[in-house]
Coordinates of C-alpha atoms and ligand atoms in Angstrom, one line a residue:
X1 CA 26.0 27.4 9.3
X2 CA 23.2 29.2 10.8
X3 CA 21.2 26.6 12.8
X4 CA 17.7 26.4 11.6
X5 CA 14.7 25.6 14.0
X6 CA 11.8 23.2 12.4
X7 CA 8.9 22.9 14.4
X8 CA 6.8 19.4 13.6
X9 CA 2.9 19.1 14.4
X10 CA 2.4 15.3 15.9
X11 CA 3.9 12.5 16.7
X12 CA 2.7 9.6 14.5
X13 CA 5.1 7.8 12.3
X14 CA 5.4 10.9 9.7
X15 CA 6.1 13.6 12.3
X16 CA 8.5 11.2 14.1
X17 CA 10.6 10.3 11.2
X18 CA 10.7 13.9 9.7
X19 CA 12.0 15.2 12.7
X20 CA 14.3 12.9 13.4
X21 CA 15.5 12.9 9.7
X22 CA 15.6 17.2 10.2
X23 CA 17.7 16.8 13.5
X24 CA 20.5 14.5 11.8
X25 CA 20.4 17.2 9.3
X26 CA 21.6 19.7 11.7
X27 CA 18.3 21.5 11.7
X28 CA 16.9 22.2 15.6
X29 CA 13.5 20.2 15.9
X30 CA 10.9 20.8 18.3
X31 CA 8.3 18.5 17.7
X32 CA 4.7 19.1 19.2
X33 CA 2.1 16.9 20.0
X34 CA -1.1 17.8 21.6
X35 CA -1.8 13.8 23.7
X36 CA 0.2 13.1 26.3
X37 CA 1.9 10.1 24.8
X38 CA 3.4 9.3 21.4
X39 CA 2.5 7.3 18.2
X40 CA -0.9 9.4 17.2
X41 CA -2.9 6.3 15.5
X42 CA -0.3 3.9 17.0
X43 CA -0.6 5.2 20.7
X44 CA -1.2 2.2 23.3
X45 CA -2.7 2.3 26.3
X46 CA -2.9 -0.7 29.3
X47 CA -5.1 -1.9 32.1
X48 CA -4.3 -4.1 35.2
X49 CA -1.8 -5.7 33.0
X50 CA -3.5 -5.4 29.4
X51 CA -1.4 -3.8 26.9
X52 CA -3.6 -2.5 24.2
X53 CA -2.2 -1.2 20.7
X54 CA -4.4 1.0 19.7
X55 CA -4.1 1.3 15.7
X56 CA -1.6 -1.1 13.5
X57 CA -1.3 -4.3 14.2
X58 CA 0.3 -5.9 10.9
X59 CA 3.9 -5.5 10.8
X60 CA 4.6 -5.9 6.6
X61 CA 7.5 -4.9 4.6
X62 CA 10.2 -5.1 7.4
X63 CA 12.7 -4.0 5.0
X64 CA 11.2 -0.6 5.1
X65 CA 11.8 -0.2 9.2
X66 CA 15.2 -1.5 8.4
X67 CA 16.2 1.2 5.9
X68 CA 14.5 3.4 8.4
X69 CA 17.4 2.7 11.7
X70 CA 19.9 1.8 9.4
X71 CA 19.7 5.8 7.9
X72 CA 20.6 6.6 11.3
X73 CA 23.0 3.6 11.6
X74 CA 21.0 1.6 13.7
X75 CA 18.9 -1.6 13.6
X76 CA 15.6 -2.3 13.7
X77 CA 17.3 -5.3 16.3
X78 CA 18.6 -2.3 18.6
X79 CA 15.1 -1.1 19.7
X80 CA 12.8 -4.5 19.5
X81 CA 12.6 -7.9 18.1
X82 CA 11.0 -9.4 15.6
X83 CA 8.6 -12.5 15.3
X84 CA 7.8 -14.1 12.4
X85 CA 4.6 -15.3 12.3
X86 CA 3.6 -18.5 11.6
X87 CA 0.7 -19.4 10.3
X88 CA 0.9 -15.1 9.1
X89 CA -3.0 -15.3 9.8
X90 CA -6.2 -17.3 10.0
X91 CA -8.8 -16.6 7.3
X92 CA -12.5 -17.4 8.3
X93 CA -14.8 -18.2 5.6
X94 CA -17.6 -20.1 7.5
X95 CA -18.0 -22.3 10.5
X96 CA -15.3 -25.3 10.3
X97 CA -13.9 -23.4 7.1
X98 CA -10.8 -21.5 7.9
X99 CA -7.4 -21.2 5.8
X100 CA -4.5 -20.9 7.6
X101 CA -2.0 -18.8 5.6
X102 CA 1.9 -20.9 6.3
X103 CA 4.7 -18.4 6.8
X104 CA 6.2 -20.6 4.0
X105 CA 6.1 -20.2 0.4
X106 CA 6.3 -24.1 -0.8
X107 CA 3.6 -24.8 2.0
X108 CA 1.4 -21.6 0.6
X109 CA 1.1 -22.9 -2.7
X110 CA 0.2 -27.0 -1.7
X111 CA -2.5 -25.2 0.1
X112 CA -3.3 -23.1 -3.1
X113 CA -3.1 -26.0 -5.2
X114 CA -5.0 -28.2 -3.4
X115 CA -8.2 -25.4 -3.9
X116 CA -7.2 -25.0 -7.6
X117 CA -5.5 -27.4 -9.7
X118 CA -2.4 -24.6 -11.2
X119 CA -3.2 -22.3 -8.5
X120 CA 0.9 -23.1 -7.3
X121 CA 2.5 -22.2 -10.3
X122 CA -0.1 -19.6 -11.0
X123 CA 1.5 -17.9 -7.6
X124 CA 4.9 -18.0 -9.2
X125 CA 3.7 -16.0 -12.0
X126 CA 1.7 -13.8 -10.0
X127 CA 4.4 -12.9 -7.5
X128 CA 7.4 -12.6 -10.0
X129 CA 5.2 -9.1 -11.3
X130 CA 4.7 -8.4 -7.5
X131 CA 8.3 -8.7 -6.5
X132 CA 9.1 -6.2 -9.7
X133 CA 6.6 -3.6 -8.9
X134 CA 7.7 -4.1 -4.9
X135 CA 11.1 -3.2 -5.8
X136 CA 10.6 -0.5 -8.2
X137 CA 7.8 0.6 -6.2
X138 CA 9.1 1.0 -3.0
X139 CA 12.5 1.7 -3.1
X140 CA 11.5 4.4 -6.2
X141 CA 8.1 5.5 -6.9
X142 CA 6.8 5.8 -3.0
X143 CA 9.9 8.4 -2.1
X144 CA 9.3 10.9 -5.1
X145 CA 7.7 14.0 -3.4
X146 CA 5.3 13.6 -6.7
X147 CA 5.5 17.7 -6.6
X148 CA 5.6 17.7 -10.7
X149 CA 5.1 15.1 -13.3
X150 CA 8.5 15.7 -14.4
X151 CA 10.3 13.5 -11.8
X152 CA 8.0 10.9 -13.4
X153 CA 9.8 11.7 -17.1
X154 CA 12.7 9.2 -17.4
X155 CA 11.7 6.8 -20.1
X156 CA 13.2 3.8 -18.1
X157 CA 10.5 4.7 -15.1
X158 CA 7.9 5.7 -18.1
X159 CA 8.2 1.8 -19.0
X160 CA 8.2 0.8 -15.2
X161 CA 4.7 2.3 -14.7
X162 CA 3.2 0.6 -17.6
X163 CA 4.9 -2.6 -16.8
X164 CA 3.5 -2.2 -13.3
X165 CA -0.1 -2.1 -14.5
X166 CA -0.8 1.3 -13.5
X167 CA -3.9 1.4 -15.2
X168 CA -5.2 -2.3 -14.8
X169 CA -7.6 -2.8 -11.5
X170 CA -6.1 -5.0 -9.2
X171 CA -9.8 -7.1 -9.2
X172 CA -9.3 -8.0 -13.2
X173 CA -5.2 -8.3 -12.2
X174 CA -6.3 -11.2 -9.6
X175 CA -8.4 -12.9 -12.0
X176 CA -6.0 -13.4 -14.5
X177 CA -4.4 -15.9 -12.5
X178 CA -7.0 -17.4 -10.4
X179 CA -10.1 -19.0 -10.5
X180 CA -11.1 -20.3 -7.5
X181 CA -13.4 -17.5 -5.2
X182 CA -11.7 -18.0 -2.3
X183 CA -7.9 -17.6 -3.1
X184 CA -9.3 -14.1 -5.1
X185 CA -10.4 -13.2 -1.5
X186 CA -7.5 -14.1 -1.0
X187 CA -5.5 -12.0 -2.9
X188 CA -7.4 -9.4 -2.9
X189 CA -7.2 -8.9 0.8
X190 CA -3.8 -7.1 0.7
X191 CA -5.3 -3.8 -0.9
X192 CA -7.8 -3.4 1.8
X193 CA -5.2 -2.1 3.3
X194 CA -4.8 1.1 0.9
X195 CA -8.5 2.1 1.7
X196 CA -10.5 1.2 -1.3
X197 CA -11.9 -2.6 -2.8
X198 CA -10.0 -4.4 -5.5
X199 CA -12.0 -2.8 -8.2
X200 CA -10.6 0.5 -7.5
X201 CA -7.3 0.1 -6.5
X202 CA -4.8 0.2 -9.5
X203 CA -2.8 -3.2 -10.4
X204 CA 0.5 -2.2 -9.0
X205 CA -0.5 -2.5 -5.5
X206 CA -0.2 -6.5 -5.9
X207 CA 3.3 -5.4 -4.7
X208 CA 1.4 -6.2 -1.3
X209 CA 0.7 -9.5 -2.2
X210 CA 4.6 -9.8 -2.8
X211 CA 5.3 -8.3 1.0
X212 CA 2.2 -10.6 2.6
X213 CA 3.2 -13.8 0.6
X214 CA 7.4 -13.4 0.6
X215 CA 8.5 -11.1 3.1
X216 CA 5.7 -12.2 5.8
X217 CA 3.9 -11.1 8.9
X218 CA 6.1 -10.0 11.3
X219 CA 5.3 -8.9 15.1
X220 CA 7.8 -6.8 17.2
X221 CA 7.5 -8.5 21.2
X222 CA 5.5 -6.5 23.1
X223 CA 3.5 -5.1 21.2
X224 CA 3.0 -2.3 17.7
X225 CA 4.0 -0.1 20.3
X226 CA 7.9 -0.9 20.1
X227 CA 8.2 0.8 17.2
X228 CA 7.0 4.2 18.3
X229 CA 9.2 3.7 21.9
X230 CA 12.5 2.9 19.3
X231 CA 11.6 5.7 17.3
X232 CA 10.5 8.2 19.9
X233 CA 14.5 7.4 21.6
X234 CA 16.7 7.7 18.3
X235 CA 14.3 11.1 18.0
X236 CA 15.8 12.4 21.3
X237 CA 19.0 10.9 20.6
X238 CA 19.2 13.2 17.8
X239 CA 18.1 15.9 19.8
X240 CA 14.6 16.4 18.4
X241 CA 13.1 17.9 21.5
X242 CA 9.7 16.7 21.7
X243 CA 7.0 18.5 24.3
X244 CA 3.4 16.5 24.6
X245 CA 0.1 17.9 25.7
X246 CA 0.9 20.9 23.0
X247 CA -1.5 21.3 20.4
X248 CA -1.1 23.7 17.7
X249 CA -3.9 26.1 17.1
X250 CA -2.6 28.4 14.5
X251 CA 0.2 28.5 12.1
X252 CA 0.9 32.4 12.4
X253 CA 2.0 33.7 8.5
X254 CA 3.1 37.3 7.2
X255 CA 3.6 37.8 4.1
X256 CA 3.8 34.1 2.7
X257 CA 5.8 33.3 5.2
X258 CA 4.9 31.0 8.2
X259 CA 6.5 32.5 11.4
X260 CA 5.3 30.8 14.3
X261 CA 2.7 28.5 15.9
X262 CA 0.1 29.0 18.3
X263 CA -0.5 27.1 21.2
X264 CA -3.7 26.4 22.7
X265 CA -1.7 26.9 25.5
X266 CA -1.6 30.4 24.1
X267 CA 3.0 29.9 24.1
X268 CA 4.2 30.9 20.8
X269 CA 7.2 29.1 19.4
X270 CA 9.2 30.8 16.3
X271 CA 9.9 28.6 13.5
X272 CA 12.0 28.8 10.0
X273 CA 10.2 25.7 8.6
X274 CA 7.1 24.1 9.8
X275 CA 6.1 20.4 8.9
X276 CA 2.9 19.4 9.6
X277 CA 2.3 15.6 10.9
X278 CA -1.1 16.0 11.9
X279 CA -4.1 15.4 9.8
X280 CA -4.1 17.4 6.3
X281 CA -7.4 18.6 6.1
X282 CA -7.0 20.0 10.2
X283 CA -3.6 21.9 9.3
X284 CA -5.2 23.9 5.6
X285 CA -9.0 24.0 7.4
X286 CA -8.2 25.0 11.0
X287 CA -4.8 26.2 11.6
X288 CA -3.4 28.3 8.5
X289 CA -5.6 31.5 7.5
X290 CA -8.0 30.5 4.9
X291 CA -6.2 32.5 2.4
X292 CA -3.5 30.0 2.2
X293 CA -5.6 26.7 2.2
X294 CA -3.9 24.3 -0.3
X295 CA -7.5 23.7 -1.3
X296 CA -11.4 24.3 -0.6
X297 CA -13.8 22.1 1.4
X298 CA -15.4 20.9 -1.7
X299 CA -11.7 19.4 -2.8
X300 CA -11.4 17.8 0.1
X301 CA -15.3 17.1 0.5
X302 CA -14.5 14.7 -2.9
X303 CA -11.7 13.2 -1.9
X304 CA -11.9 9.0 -1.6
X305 CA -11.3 8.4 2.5
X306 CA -10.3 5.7 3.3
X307 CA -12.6 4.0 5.9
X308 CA -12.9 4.6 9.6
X309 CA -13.3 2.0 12.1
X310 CA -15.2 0.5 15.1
X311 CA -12.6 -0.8 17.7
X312 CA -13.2 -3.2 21.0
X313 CA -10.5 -3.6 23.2
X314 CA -10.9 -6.5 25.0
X315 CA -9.5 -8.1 28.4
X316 CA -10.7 -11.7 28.6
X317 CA -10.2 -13.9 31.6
X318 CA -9.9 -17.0 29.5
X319 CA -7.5 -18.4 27.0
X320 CA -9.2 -18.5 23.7
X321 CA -9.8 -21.5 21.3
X322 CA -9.5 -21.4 17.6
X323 CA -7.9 -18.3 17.0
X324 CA -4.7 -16.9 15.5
X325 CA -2.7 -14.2 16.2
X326 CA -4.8 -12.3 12.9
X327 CA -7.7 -13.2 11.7
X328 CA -9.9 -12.0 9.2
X329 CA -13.9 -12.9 9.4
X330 CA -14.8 -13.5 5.5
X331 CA -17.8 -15.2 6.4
X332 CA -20.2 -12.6 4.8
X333 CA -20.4 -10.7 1.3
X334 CA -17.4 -8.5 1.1
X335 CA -19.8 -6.5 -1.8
X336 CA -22.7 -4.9 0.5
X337 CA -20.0 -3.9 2.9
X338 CA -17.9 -2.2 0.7
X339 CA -21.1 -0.9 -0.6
X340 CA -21.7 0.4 2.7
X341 CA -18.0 2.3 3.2
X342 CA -17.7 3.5 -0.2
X343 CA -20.6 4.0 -2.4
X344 CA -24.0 4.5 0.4
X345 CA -22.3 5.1 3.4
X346 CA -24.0 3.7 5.9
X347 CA -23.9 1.0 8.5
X348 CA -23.3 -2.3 7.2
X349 CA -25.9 -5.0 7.4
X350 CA -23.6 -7.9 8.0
X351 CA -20.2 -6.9 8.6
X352 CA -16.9 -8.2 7.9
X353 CA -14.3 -7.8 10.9
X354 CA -10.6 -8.6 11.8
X355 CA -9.8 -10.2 15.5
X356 CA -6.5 -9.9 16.7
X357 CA -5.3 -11.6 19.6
X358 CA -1.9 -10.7 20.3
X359 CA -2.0 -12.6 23.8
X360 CA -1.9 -15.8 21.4
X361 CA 2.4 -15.0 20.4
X362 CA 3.1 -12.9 23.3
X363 CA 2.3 -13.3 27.2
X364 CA 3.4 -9.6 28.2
X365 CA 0.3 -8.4 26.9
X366 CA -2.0 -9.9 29.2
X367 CA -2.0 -11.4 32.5
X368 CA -1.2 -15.0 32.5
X369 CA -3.9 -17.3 31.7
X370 CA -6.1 -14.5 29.7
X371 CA -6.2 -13.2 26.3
X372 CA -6.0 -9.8 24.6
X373 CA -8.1 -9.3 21.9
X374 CA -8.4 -6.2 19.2
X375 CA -11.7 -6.4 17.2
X376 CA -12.3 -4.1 13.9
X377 CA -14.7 -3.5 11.8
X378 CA -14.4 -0.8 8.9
X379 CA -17.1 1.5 8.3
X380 CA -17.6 4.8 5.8
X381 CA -16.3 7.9 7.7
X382 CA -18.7 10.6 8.8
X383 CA -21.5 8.3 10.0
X384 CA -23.5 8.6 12.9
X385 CA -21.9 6.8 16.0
X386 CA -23.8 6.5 19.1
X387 CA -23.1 4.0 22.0
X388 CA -26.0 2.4 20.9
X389 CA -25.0 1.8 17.3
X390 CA -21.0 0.5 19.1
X391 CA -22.9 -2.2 21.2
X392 CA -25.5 -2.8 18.4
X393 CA -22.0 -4.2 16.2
X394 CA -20.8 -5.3 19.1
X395 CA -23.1 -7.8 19.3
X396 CA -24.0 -8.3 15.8
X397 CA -19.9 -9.4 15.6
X398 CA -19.6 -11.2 18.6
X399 CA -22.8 -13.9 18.0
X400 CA -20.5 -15.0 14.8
X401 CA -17.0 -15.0 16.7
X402 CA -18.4 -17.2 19.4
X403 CA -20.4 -19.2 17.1
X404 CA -17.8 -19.9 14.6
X405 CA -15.3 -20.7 17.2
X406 CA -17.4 -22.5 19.1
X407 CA -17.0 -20.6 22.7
X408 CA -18.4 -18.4 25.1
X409 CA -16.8 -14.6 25.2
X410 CA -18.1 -11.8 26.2
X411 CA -19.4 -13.7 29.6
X412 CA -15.4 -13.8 29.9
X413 CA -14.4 -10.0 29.4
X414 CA -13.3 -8.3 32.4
X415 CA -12.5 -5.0 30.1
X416 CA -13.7 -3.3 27.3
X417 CA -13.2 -0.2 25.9
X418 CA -14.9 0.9 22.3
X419 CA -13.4 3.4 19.7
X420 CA -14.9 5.2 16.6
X421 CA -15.3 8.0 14.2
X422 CA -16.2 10.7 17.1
X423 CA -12.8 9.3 19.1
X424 CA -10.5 9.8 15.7
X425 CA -12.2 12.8 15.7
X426 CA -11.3 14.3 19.5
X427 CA -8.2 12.7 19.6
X428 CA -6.2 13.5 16.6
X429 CA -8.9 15.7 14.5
X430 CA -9.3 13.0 12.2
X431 CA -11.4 14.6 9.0
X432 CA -15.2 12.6 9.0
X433 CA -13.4 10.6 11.6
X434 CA -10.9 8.7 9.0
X435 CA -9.0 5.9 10.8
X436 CA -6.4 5.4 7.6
X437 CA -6.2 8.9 6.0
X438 CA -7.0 8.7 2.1
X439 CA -7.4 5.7 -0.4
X440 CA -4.4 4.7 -3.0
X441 CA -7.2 4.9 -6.1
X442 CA -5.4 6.0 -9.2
X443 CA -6.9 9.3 -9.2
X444 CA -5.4 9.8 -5.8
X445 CA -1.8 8.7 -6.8
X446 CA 1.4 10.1 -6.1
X447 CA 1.0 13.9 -8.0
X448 CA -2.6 13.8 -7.4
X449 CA -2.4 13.7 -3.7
X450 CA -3.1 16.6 -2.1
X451 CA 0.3 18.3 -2.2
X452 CA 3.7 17.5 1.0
X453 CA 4.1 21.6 0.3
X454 CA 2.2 24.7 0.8
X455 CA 1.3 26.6 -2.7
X456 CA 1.6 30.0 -1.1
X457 CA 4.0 29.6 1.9
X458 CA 7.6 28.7 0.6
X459 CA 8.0 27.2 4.2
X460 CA 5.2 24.8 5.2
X461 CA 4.9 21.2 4.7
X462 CA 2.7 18.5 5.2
X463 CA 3.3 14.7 6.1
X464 CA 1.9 11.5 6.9
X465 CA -1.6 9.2 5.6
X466 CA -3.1 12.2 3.5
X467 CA -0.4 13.1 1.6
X468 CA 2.5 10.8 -0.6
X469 CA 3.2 8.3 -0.4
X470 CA -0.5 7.1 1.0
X471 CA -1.7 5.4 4.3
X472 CA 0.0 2.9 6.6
X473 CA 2.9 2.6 8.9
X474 CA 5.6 1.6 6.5
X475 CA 4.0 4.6 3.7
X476 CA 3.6 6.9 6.8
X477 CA 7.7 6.4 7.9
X478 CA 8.7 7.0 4.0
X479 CA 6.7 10.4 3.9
X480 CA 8.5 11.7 6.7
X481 CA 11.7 10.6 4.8
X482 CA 10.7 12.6 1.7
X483 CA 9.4 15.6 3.6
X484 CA 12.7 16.1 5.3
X485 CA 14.4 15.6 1.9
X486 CA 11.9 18.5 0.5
X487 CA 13.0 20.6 3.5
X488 CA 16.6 20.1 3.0
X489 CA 17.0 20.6 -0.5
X490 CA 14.3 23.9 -1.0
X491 CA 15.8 25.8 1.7
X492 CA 19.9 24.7 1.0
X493 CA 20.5 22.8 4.8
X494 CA 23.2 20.4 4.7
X495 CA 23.0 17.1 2.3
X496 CA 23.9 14.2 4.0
X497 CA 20.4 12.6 2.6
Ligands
FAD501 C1 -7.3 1.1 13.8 C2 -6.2 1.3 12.9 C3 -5.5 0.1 12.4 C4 -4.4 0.2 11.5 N1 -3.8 -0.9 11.2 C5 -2.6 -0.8 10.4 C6 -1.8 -1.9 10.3 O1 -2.1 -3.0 10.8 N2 -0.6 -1.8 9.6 C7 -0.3 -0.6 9.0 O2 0.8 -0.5 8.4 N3 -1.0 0.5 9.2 C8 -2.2 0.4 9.9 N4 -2.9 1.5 10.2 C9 -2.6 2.8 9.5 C10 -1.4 3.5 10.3 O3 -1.6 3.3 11.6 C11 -1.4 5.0 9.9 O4 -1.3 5.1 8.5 C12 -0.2 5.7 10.5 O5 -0.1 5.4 11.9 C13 -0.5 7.2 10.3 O6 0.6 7.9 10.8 P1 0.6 9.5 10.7 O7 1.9 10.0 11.3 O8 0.3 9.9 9.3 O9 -0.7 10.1 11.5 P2 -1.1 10.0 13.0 O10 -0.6 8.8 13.7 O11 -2.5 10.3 13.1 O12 -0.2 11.2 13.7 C14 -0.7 12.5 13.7 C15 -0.4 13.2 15.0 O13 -0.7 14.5 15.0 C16 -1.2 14.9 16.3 N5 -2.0 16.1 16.1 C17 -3.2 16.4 15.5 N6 -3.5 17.7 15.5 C18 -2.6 18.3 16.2 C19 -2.4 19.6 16.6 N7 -3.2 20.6 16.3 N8 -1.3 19.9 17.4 C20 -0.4 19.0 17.7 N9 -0.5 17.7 17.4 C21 -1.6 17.3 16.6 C22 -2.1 13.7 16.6 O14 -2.4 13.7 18.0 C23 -1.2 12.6 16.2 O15 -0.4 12.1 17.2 C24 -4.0 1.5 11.1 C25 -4.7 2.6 11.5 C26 -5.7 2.5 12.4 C27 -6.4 3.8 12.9

C-alpha cells in the first residue's frame, strides 16, 4: 500500500496519541511542535532540583491510560508507576475544619455518615448510577466522533442517554441524595473539572464521582510528567518522527485539499492528511485561509470556555505542615467565584484555590528537606493580567494558606515562578488564554462540539480539549484515539483499530 504521510500540529496528549495511533496504522507521522519540549499543557520544567508539572496534576480514571499502552501492547507499568493515594485529597473548609477524603470506600462513607445520618447508603445509590454512566460513558459515548446524530440512533444507547440523566443538572442530581452542604461540595467538586459549576453541567458527568470515589487518585512517581516521557517513547517507537521548535504557520490548501504546512521557519513539509493538536480556534482563525474556517469569531466568541488559571510554582526550603498531596481551599463562597469565571468575568473577590504539594508522596521532586508546591486559582479567560494583579492573588491566597495551616511560607520560598492567561496565550495560542479548552455544558456535548473534521477540506482534522470528547488528560488521550479512527476509516488506510 502506498504509504501515507500525516503531519500532526502539537504535542499534548491529543497530538501524541493520534500520531502514535496513525504510525501503528502504517501511516508516516511527522509530528510538529513549536516548544522545545513535549506535553503542551502538561510540559514540566525544573530548578536546582525542583521538578515542576506544569498543568495536570490529578491522575483519574487509570483504566483509560491502561487501554491506551495496552492498544499498543504495552502497560501503563512499562513507562511509570503508579501511587495510590491515600487520603486521595484534603478538603479545606475553614481553619481546623478539613475532610480528609480515605482512598477507601467503607472508610468514605463512616466519614459521610457521620456528617449525615443515611449519607453511607445514600453513596451506594448514588455511585451504582455513576458506575453505569462511567461504563457506558467511557468506554461508548466519549469515543463516537459525534460527526452526525445518527451514531447516536440505536434505541439501546437512546435509553442509555436518558437513563444517564442527560438532561438533569448535576446540582439537582447531587441533591437528590444529600443533604448536608458540605458533602454537596463535595460531590459537586468532580465537574469542576469539565469547566462549568454543577448547575450547568448535565447529570451524567457524576460518572466522575464514580472515577474519584471508586477507582481513586492515583499519582505516577516523578511526577504528571511520566506520562508524556512514556508516551513521547512508544511515539518514536512507532516511528512517529517528532521535530520540536516547529510551529506551524499556515495550513497551505488548493482546491479543498490541504497540501502542506508552513513553517515559521519558512520549511514546507507535504502532507496527505493533517491533524491538528493545537488549539481549535488557532488552527480555523490563524492557520487555514479564512474561506475554510469551520466557523466565524462570533461562533467561537459564544462558546462556554472553560476557565483559565493563575499558577505559582513554588520551591520552599521547608517541609510543610498540614498539607496533603491535593488540596482544595473551600473556605469561601464557591457562588461569587463562579460568578466571577462564568457569568461577570472578572477577578474574584475572595478566591477559591487548589495547593498541591507533590514533594509530600514523592522526594525526587524537591531537594531533601523542602517541598514543592503548585498553587491554582481559576479565573474567566480573557481578563486583564498584569504582574500586579499575579502578586495581588498571590497574596490575597497565601494570608489564608498560612493562616489556616498555621505556618509561615512565603518567608520560606527560594523560587517562584507565576503563570496566566497571557503565558497560555504565548506559549500554546491558547484562545482568551483558556487553561482547559471548552466546558462539557449540554449545549456543548458530543455533536455540538465544534467539529474533529474540516467542512470544506476532506483532509483536515482537529483534536484535543476543544473538540470531542471535551477537556482533560484522560478525554484529551481518547480524542486522539477517535481522530486517528476518523483518519483511517475516511481515507481507506489499514484497519487494525
Ligand atoms: C493548569 C492546568 C491544570 C490541569 N489539571 C488537570 C488535571 O489535574 N487532570 C486532568 O486530567 N487534566 C488537567 N488539565 C487539563 C489537561 O491538561 C488538558 O485537557 C490536556 O493536557 C490538553 O491536551 P491537548 O493535547 O488537547 O492540548 P495541549 O496540551 O495544549 O497541546 C497542544 C500543543 O499544540 C502546540 N501548538 C500550538 N500551536 C502550534 C503551532 N502553530 N505549531 C505547532 N505546535 C503548536 C502547543 O505548544 C501544545 O504543545 C489541566 C490543564 C491545565 C492548564
Amino acid at each position: 500500500m502506498n504509504q501515507k504521510h500525516v503531519v500532526v500540529i502539537g504535542s499534548g496528549f491529543a497530538g501524541l496519541s493520534s500520531a502514535t495511533h496513525l504510525a501503528e496504522q502504517s501511516c508516516k507521522v511527522t509530528l510538529l511542535e513549536k516548544n522545545e519540549t513535549p506535553g503542551g499543557r502538561a510540559r514540566k520544567f525544573e530548578y536546582q532540583g525542583f521538578v515542576f508539572d506544569m498543568g495536570p496534576s490529578w491522575y483519574w480514571m487509570p483504566d483509560v491510560f491502561e487501554d491506551y499502552f495496552a492498544h499498543f501492547g504495552k502497560k501503563v507499568s512499562d513507562y511509570y508507576d503508579l501511587i495510590r493515594l491515600d487520603p486521595s485529597y484534603a478538603v479545606i473548609y475553614g481553619e481546623n475544619d478539613q475532610l480528609d477524603i480515605p482512598a477507601d470506600l467503607e472508610e468514605f462513607k463512616k466519614m459521610l455518615e457521620e456528617i449525615e445520618t443515611g449519607a453511607g447508603g445514600q453513596l451506594d445509590k448514588f455511585l451504582e448510577q455513576a458506575k453505569y454512566k462511567y461504563q457506558v460513558g467511557i468506554h461508548d459515548l466519549v469515543k463516537k466522533p459525534s460527526r452526525s446524530l445518527m451514531e447516536f440512533a440505536s434505541p439501546g444507547l437512546l435509553l442509555d442517554v436518558i437513563k444517564m440523566d442527560v438532561f438533569q443538572s448535576m446540582s439537582k442530581h447531587v441533591r437528590k441524595f444529600f443533604k448536608s452542604e458540605k458533602i454537596i461540595r463535595l460531590m459537586e467538586f468532580p465537574v469542576l473539572f469539565l469547566g462549568e459549576t454543577a448547575e450547568n453541567i448535565p447529570a451524567l458527568y457524576s460518572l466522575m464521582n464514580y472515577a474519584d470515589i471508586a477507582l481513586g487518585t492515583w499519582y505516577p512517581k516523578k511526577g504528571m510528567h511520566e506520562i508524556i516521557r512514556g508516551m513521547v517513547e512508544l511515539a518514536e517507537d512507532k516511528g512517529v518522527s517528532i521535530r520540536y521548535n516547529a510551529e506551524v504557520e499556515e495550513i497551505e490548501i488548493e482546491n479543498g485539499v490541504a497540501k502542506r504546512v508552513r513553517l515559521l521557519s519558512g520549511e514546507k513539509i507535504e502532507a496527505d492528511v493533517i491533524v491538528a493538536g493545537a488549539d481549535y480556534h488557532h488552527v480555523d482563525k490563524h492557520l487555514v485561509n479564512p474561506q475554510y474556517s469551520n466557523y466565524s469569531e462570533e461562533y467561537w466568541d459564544k462558546r462556554v470556555l472553560a476557565p483559565s488559571s493563575l499558577l505559582f510554582y513554588l520551591g520552599i526550603d521547608k517541609k510543610l505542615q498540614n498539607l496533603r498531596h491535593h488540596n482544595l481551599f473551600f473556605d469561601e463562597d464557591l457562588g461569587p467565584h463562579a460568578d466571577a469565571i462564568y457569568r461577570n468575568p472578572e477577578w474574584p473577590e475572595k478566591p477559591l484555590f487548589y495547593a498541591s504539594v507533590p514533594s509530600q508522596t514523592d522526594p525526587t521532586v524537591a531537594p531533601e528537606g523542602m517541598e514543592n508546591m503548585f498553587l491554582l486559582i481559576p479565573l474567566a479567560p480573557d481578563l486583564e493580567d498584569s504582574e500586579e494583579m499575579r502578586e495581588k492573588y498571590f497574596h490575597i491566597i497565601m494570608d489564608r494558606l498560612e493562616k489556616i495551616t498555621g505556618q509561615e511560607i512565603r518567608s520560606h520560598i527560594v523560587f517562584k515562578r507565576s503563570y496566566a492567561h497571557a503565558d497560555f496565550k504565548k506559549d500554546y495560542h491558547a484562545y482568551k488564554g483558556n487553561a482547559y479548552g471548552l466546558a462539557n455544558t449540554l449545549t456543548q456535548t458530543a455533536i455540538l462540539k465544534p467539529s474533529l473534521k474540516n467542512k470544506k477540506v476532506n483532509n483536515l482534522y482537529y483534536t484535543g480539549q476543544l473538540t470531542v470528547p471535551g477537556p482533560g488528560v484522560p478525554p484529551s488521550l481518547i480524542s486522539g484515539y477517535v481522530v486517528a479512527k476518523e483518519v483511517i476509516k475516511d481515507h481507506n488506510l489499514s484497519q487494525k483499530m
